[in-house]
PDB file of C-alpha atoms in Angstrom:
ATOM      1  CA  MET R  16      -5.631 -14.743  10.556  1.00 97.00           C
ATOM      2  CA  ARG R  17      -3.392 -16.978  12.631  1.00 98.00           C
ATOM      3  CA  LEU R  18      -3.929 -19.746  10.068  1.00 98.00           C
ATOM      4  CA  ALA R  19      -2.947 -17.319   7.314  1.00 98.00           C
ATOM      5  CA  LEU R  20       0.198 -16.450   9.293  1.00 98.00           C
ATOM      6  CA  ALA R  21       1.036 -20.158   9.468  1.00 98.00           C
ATOM      7  CA  GLN R  22       0.722 -20.292   5.673  1.00 98.00           C
ATOM      8  CA  ALA R  23       3.013 -17.247   5.407  1.00 98.00           C
ATOM      9  CA  ALA R  24       5.594 -19.094   7.500  1.00 97.00           C
ATOM     10  CA  GLN R  25       5.481 -21.967   4.979  1.00 97.00           C
ATOM     11  CA  ALA R  26       6.138 -19.486   2.172  1.00 97.00           C
ATOM     12  CA  HIS R  27       9.110 -18.113   4.102  1.00 94.00           C
ATOM     13  CA  GLU R  28      10.519 -21.611   4.570  1.00 94.00           C
ATOM     14  CA  ALA R  29      10.140 -22.196   0.817  1.00 95.00           C
ATOM     15  CA  GLY R  30      12.051 -19.016  -0.004  1.00 93.00           C
ATOM     16  CA  GLU R  31       8.947 -17.222  -1.233  1.00 96.00           C
ATOM     17  CA  VAL R  32       7.718 -13.816  -0.083  1.00 96.00           C
ATOM     18  CA  PRO R  33       5.857 -14.746   3.127  1.00 97.00           C
ATOM     19  CA  VAL R  34       2.212 -14.106   2.368  1.00 98.00           C
ATOM     20  CA  GLY R  35      -0.417 -16.593   3.492  1.00 98.00           C
ATOM     21  CA  ALA R  36      -4.159 -16.855   2.954  1.00 98.00           C
ATOM     22  CA  VAL R  37      -7.159 -18.947   3.982  1.00 98.00           C
ATOM     23  CA  VAL R  38     -10.723 -19.009   2.709  1.00 98.00           C
ATOM     24  CA  VAL R  39     -13.440 -19.547   5.310  1.00 98.00           C
ATOM     25  CA  LEU R  40     -17.078 -20.431   4.663  1.00 98.00           C
ATOM     26  CA  ASP R  41     -19.599 -21.024   7.434  1.00 97.00           C
ATOM     27  CA  GLY R  42     -16.818 -21.111  10.021  1.00 97.00           C
ATOM     28  CA  ALA R  43     -14.753 -23.765   8.227  1.00 98.00           C
ATOM     29  CA  VAL R  44     -11.516 -23.364   6.289  1.00 98.00           C
ATOM     30  CA  ILE R  45     -12.212 -24.534   2.738  1.00 98.00           C
ATOM     31  CA  GLY R  46      -8.940 -23.450   1.145  1.00 98.00           C
ATOM     32  CA  SER R  47      -5.492 -22.277   2.101  1.00 98.00           C
ATOM     33  CA  GLY R  48      -2.347 -21.219   0.341  1.00 98.00           C
ATOM     34  CA  PHE R  49       0.877 -19.322   0.441  1.00 98.00           C
ATOM     35  CA  ASN R  50       2.879 -17.368  -2.105  1.00 98.00           C
ATOM     36  CA  GLN R  51       4.581 -19.687  -4.571  1.00 98.00           C
ATOM     37  CA  PRO R  52       5.203 -17.924  -7.886  1.00 97.00           C
ATOM     38  CA  ILE R  53       8.952 -18.638  -7.727  1.00 96.00           C
ATOM     39  CA  GLY R  54       8.679 -22.354  -7.015  1.00 96.00           C
ATOM     40  CA  THR R  55       5.817 -22.977  -9.431  1.00 97.00           C
ATOM     41  CA  HIS R  56       7.055 -20.625 -12.171  1.00 98.00           C
ATOM     42  CA  ASP R  57       3.570 -19.122 -12.117  1.00 98.00           C
ATOM     43  CA  PRO R  58       3.162 -15.352 -11.769  1.00 97.00           C
ATOM     44  CA  THR R  59      -0.442 -15.841 -10.630  1.00 98.00           C
ATOM     45  CA  ALA R  60       0.462 -18.126  -7.709  1.00 98.00           C
ATOM     46  CA  HIS R  61      -0.120 -15.483  -5.054  1.00 98.00           C
ATOM     47  CA  ALA R  62      -1.349 -16.767  -1.691  1.00 98.00           C
ATOM     48  CA  GLU R  63      -4.870 -15.447  -2.307  1.00 98.00           C
ATOM     49  CA  VAL R  64      -5.172 -17.134  -5.706  1.00 98.00           C
ATOM     50  CA  VAL R  65      -3.758 -20.419  -4.402  1.00 98.00           C
ATOM     51  CA  ALA R  66      -6.246 -20.358  -1.502  1.00 98.00           C
ATOM     52  CA  MET R  67      -9.181 -19.510  -3.784  1.00 98.00           C
ATOM     53  CA  ARG R  68      -8.218 -22.300  -6.199  1.00 98.00           C
ATOM     54  CA  ALA R  69      -8.184 -24.778  -3.306  1.00 98.00           C
ATOM     55  CA  ALA R  70     -11.532 -23.487  -2.013  1.00 98.00           C
ATOM     56  CA  ALA R  71     -13.129 -23.666  -5.453  1.00 98.00           C
ATOM     57  CA  ALA R  72     -11.878 -27.231  -5.888  1.00 98.00           C
ATOM     58  CA  ALA R  73     -13.248 -28.179  -2.468  1.00 98.00           C
ATOM     59  CA  LEU R  74     -16.663 -26.741  -3.326  1.00 98.00           C
ATOM     60  CA  GLY R  75     -16.671 -27.869  -6.933  1.00 98.00           C
ATOM     61  CA  ASN R  76     -17.571 -24.312  -7.933  1.00 98.00           C
ATOM     62  CA  TYR R  77     -15.502 -21.275  -8.861  1.00 97.00           C
ATOM     63  CA  ARG R  78     -18.020 -19.056  -7.116  1.00 98.00           C
ATOM     64  CA  LEU R  79     -17.142 -18.689  -3.460  1.00 98.00           C
ATOM     65  CA  THR R  80     -20.339 -16.872  -2.526  1.00 98.00           C
ATOM     66  CA  GLY R  81     -20.501 -16.031   1.162  1.00 97.00           C
ATOM     67  CA  ALA R  82     -16.850 -16.890   1.837  1.00 98.00           C
ATOM     68  CA  THR R  83     -14.256 -14.660   3.488  1.00 98.00           C
ATOM     69  CA  LEU R  84     -10.603 -14.626   2.511  1.00 98.00           C
ATOM     70  CA  TYR R  85      -8.051 -13.873   5.238  1.00 98.00           C
ATOM     71  CA  VAL R  86      -4.637 -12.767   3.979  1.00 98.00           C
ATOM     72  CA  THR R  87      -1.596 -11.472   5.815  1.00 98.00           C
ATOM     73  CA  VAL R  88      -0.914  -8.574   3.417  1.00 98.00           C
ATOM     74  CA  GLU R  89      -3.199  -6.203   1.527  1.00 98.00           C
ATOM     75  CA  PRO R  90      -4.009  -7.860  -1.822  1.00 98.00           C
ATOM     76  CA  CYS R  91      -2.709  -6.648  -5.172  1.00 98.00           C
ATOM     77  CA  LEU R  92      -4.864  -5.645  -8.126  1.00 97.00           C
ATOM     78  CA  MET R  93      -4.775  -9.123  -9.686  1.00 98.00           C
ATOM     79  CA  CYS R  94      -5.907 -10.769  -6.466  1.00 98.00           C
ATOM     80  CA  VAL R  95      -8.697  -8.254  -5.862  1.00 98.00           C
ATOM     81  CA  GLY R  96      -9.933  -8.928  -9.400  1.00 97.00           C
ATOM     82  CA  ALA R  97      -9.946 -12.658  -8.716  1.00 98.00           C
ATOM     83  CA  MET R  98     -11.860 -12.073  -5.471  1.00 98.00           C
ATOM     84  CA  VAL R  99     -14.523 -10.106  -7.326  1.00 98.00           C
ATOM     85  CA  HIS R 100     -14.850 -12.845  -9.957  1.00 97.00           C
ATOM     86  CA  ALA R 101     -15.074 -15.487  -7.211  1.00 98.00           C
ATOM     87  CA  ARG R 102     -17.897 -13.486  -5.573  1.00 98.00           C
ATOM     88  CA  LEU R 103     -16.234 -13.493  -2.155  1.00 98.00           C
ATOM     89  CA  ALA R 104     -18.262 -11.783   0.548  1.00 98.00           C
ATOM     90  CA  ALA R 105     -15.216 -10.208   2.210  1.00 98.00           C
ATOM     91  CA  VAL R 106     -11.474  -9.940   2.414  1.00 98.00           C
ATOM     92  CA  VAL R 107      -9.705  -9.450   5.742  1.00 98.00           C
ATOM     93  CA  TYR R 108      -6.036  -8.517   5.646  1.00 98.00           C
ATOM     94  CA  GLY R 109      -3.268  -7.825   8.114  1.00 98.00           C
ATOM     95  CA  ALA R 110      -0.630  -5.343   6.956  1.00 98.00           C
ATOM     96  CA  THR R 111      -1.072  -2.748   4.249  1.00 97.00           C
ATOM     97  CA  GLU R 112       1.145  -2.964   1.155  1.00 96.00           C
ATOM     98  CA  PRO R 113       2.040   0.638   0.250  1.00 95.00           C
ATOM     99  CA  ARG R 114       3.529  -0.173  -3.160  1.00 94.00           C
ATOM    100  CA  SER R 115       0.989  -2.537  -4.676  1.00 95.00           C
ATOM    101  CA  GLY R 116      -1.937  -2.888  -2.292  1.00 97.00           C
ATOM    102  CA  ALA R 117      -5.222  -2.511  -4.132  1.00 97.00           C
ATOM    103  CA  ILE R 118      -7.668  -2.122  -1.232  1.00 98.00           C
ATOM    104  CA  VAL R 119      -6.493   1.124   0.397  1.00 97.00           C
ATOM    105  CA  SER R 120      -2.888   1.815  -0.615  1.00 97.00           C
ATOM    106  CA  MET R 121      -2.676   2.438  -4.369  1.00 96.00           C
ATOM    107  CA  ALA R 122      -6.331   1.850  -5.258  1.00 95.00           C
ATOM    108  CA  SER R 123      -9.684   0.780  -3.885  1.00 95.00           C
ATOM    109  CA  ALA R 124     -10.111  -1.814  -6.609  1.00 95.00           C
ATOM    110  CA  HIS R 125     -12.958  -3.600  -4.850  1.00 96.00           C
ATOM    111  CA  GLU R 126     -14.994  -0.379  -5.255  1.00 95.00           C
ATOM    112  CA  PHE R 127     -14.290   0.345  -8.943  1.00 95.00           C
ATOM    113  CA  ALA R 128     -17.335   1.593 -10.824  1.00 93.00           C
ATOM    114  CA  GLY R 129     -18.806  -0.970 -13.149  1.00 93.00           C
ATOM    115  CA  LEU R 130     -17.967  -4.031 -11.086  1.00 94.00           C
ATOM    116  CA  ASN R 131     -20.790  -6.537 -10.982  1.00 92.00           C
ATOM    117  CA  HIS R 132     -19.952  -7.630  -7.440  1.00 95.00           C
ATOM    118  CA  ARG R 133     -18.889  -5.847  -4.263  1.00 94.00           C
ATOM    119  CA  LEU R 134     -16.976  -7.325  -1.388  1.00 96.00           C
ATOM    120  CA  ALA R 135     -16.355  -5.912   2.055  1.00 98.00           C
ATOM    121  CA  ALA R 136     -12.767  -5.212   3.085  1.00 98.00           C
ATOM    122  CA  HIS R 137     -11.290  -5.008   6.571  1.00 98.00           C
ATOM    123  CA  GLY R 138      -7.637  -4.348   7.338  1.00 98.00           C
ATOM    124  CA  GLY R 139      -5.290  -4.223  10.283  1.00 97.00           C
ATOM    125  CA  VAL R 140      -6.062  -7.656  11.739  1.00 98.00           C
ATOM    126  CA  LEU R 141      -2.939  -8.899  13.560  1.00 98.00           C
ATOM    127  CA  GLU R 142      -1.179  -6.155  11.627  1.00 98.00           C
ATOM    128  CA  ASP R 143       2.002  -6.153  13.723  1.00 97.00           C
ATOM    129  CA  GLU R 144       2.537  -9.906  13.326  1.00 97.00           C
ATOM    130  CA  CYS R 145       1.776  -9.770   9.608  1.00 97.00           C
ATOM    131  CA  ARG R 146       4.192  -6.898   9.080  1.00 97.00           C
ATOM    132  CA  ALA R 147       6.883  -8.536  11.227  1.00 97.00           C
ATOM    133  CA  ILE R 148       7.084 -11.725   9.152  1.00 96.00           C
ATOM    134  CA  MET R 149       7.497  -9.653   5.970  1.00 95.00           C
ATOM    135  CA  GLN R 150      10.129  -7.399   7.521  1.00 93.00           C
ATOM    136  CA  GLN R 151      12.092 -10.358   8.880  1.00 92.00           C
ATOM    137  CA  PHE R 152      12.044 -12.070   5.482  1.00 91.00           C
ATOM    138  CA  PHE R 153      13.488  -9.052   3.688  1.00 90.00           C
ATOM    139  CA  LYS R 154      15.956  -8.369   6.496  1.00 89.00           C
ATOM    140  CA  ASP R 155      17.212 -11.955   6.175  1.00 85.00           C
ATOM    141  CA  ARG R 156      17.526 -11.615   2.387  1.00 83.00           C
ATOM    142  CA  ARG R 157      19.567  -8.425   2.685  1.00 85.00           C
ATOM    143  CA  SER R 158      21.927  -9.655   5.407  1.00 80.00           C
ATOM    144  CA  PRO R 159      25.271 -11.089   4.317  1.00 74.00           C
ATOM    145  CA  ARG R 160      25.630 -14.854   4.521  1.00 65.00           C
ATOM    146  CA  ALA R 161      27.824 -15.987   7.423  1.00 51.00           C
TER     147      ALA R 161
END
């Protein structure tokens, strides 16, 4: 999760909402990413999707069977759908996202009936640090420029 937090810091520096993610397989990071929909003009460029794209490219396969994705904030519905399609074994997240989180907050999308794949989900890892970087980002955006 610390590597995901480092990715979130890069997003913050780029003026993006500070969410970071890494994909780990057999103890090795095979993909990483941070939020970049603003800079790339791509609404799908969430940290999780960017990290999964990098992991898939590294493996030469869109199926990330057995891999775990670590992300600083509870994933949205789009990202959970991508995780299911990628056949991730698990997602581990830091802070919950009450408005759009799709693991425990607004839905348990990874458990929807009819899905052809299930992934484990674990939350609250380094939760305080993950929440703090988000809160600081939005505090900075709201504060008047000196």
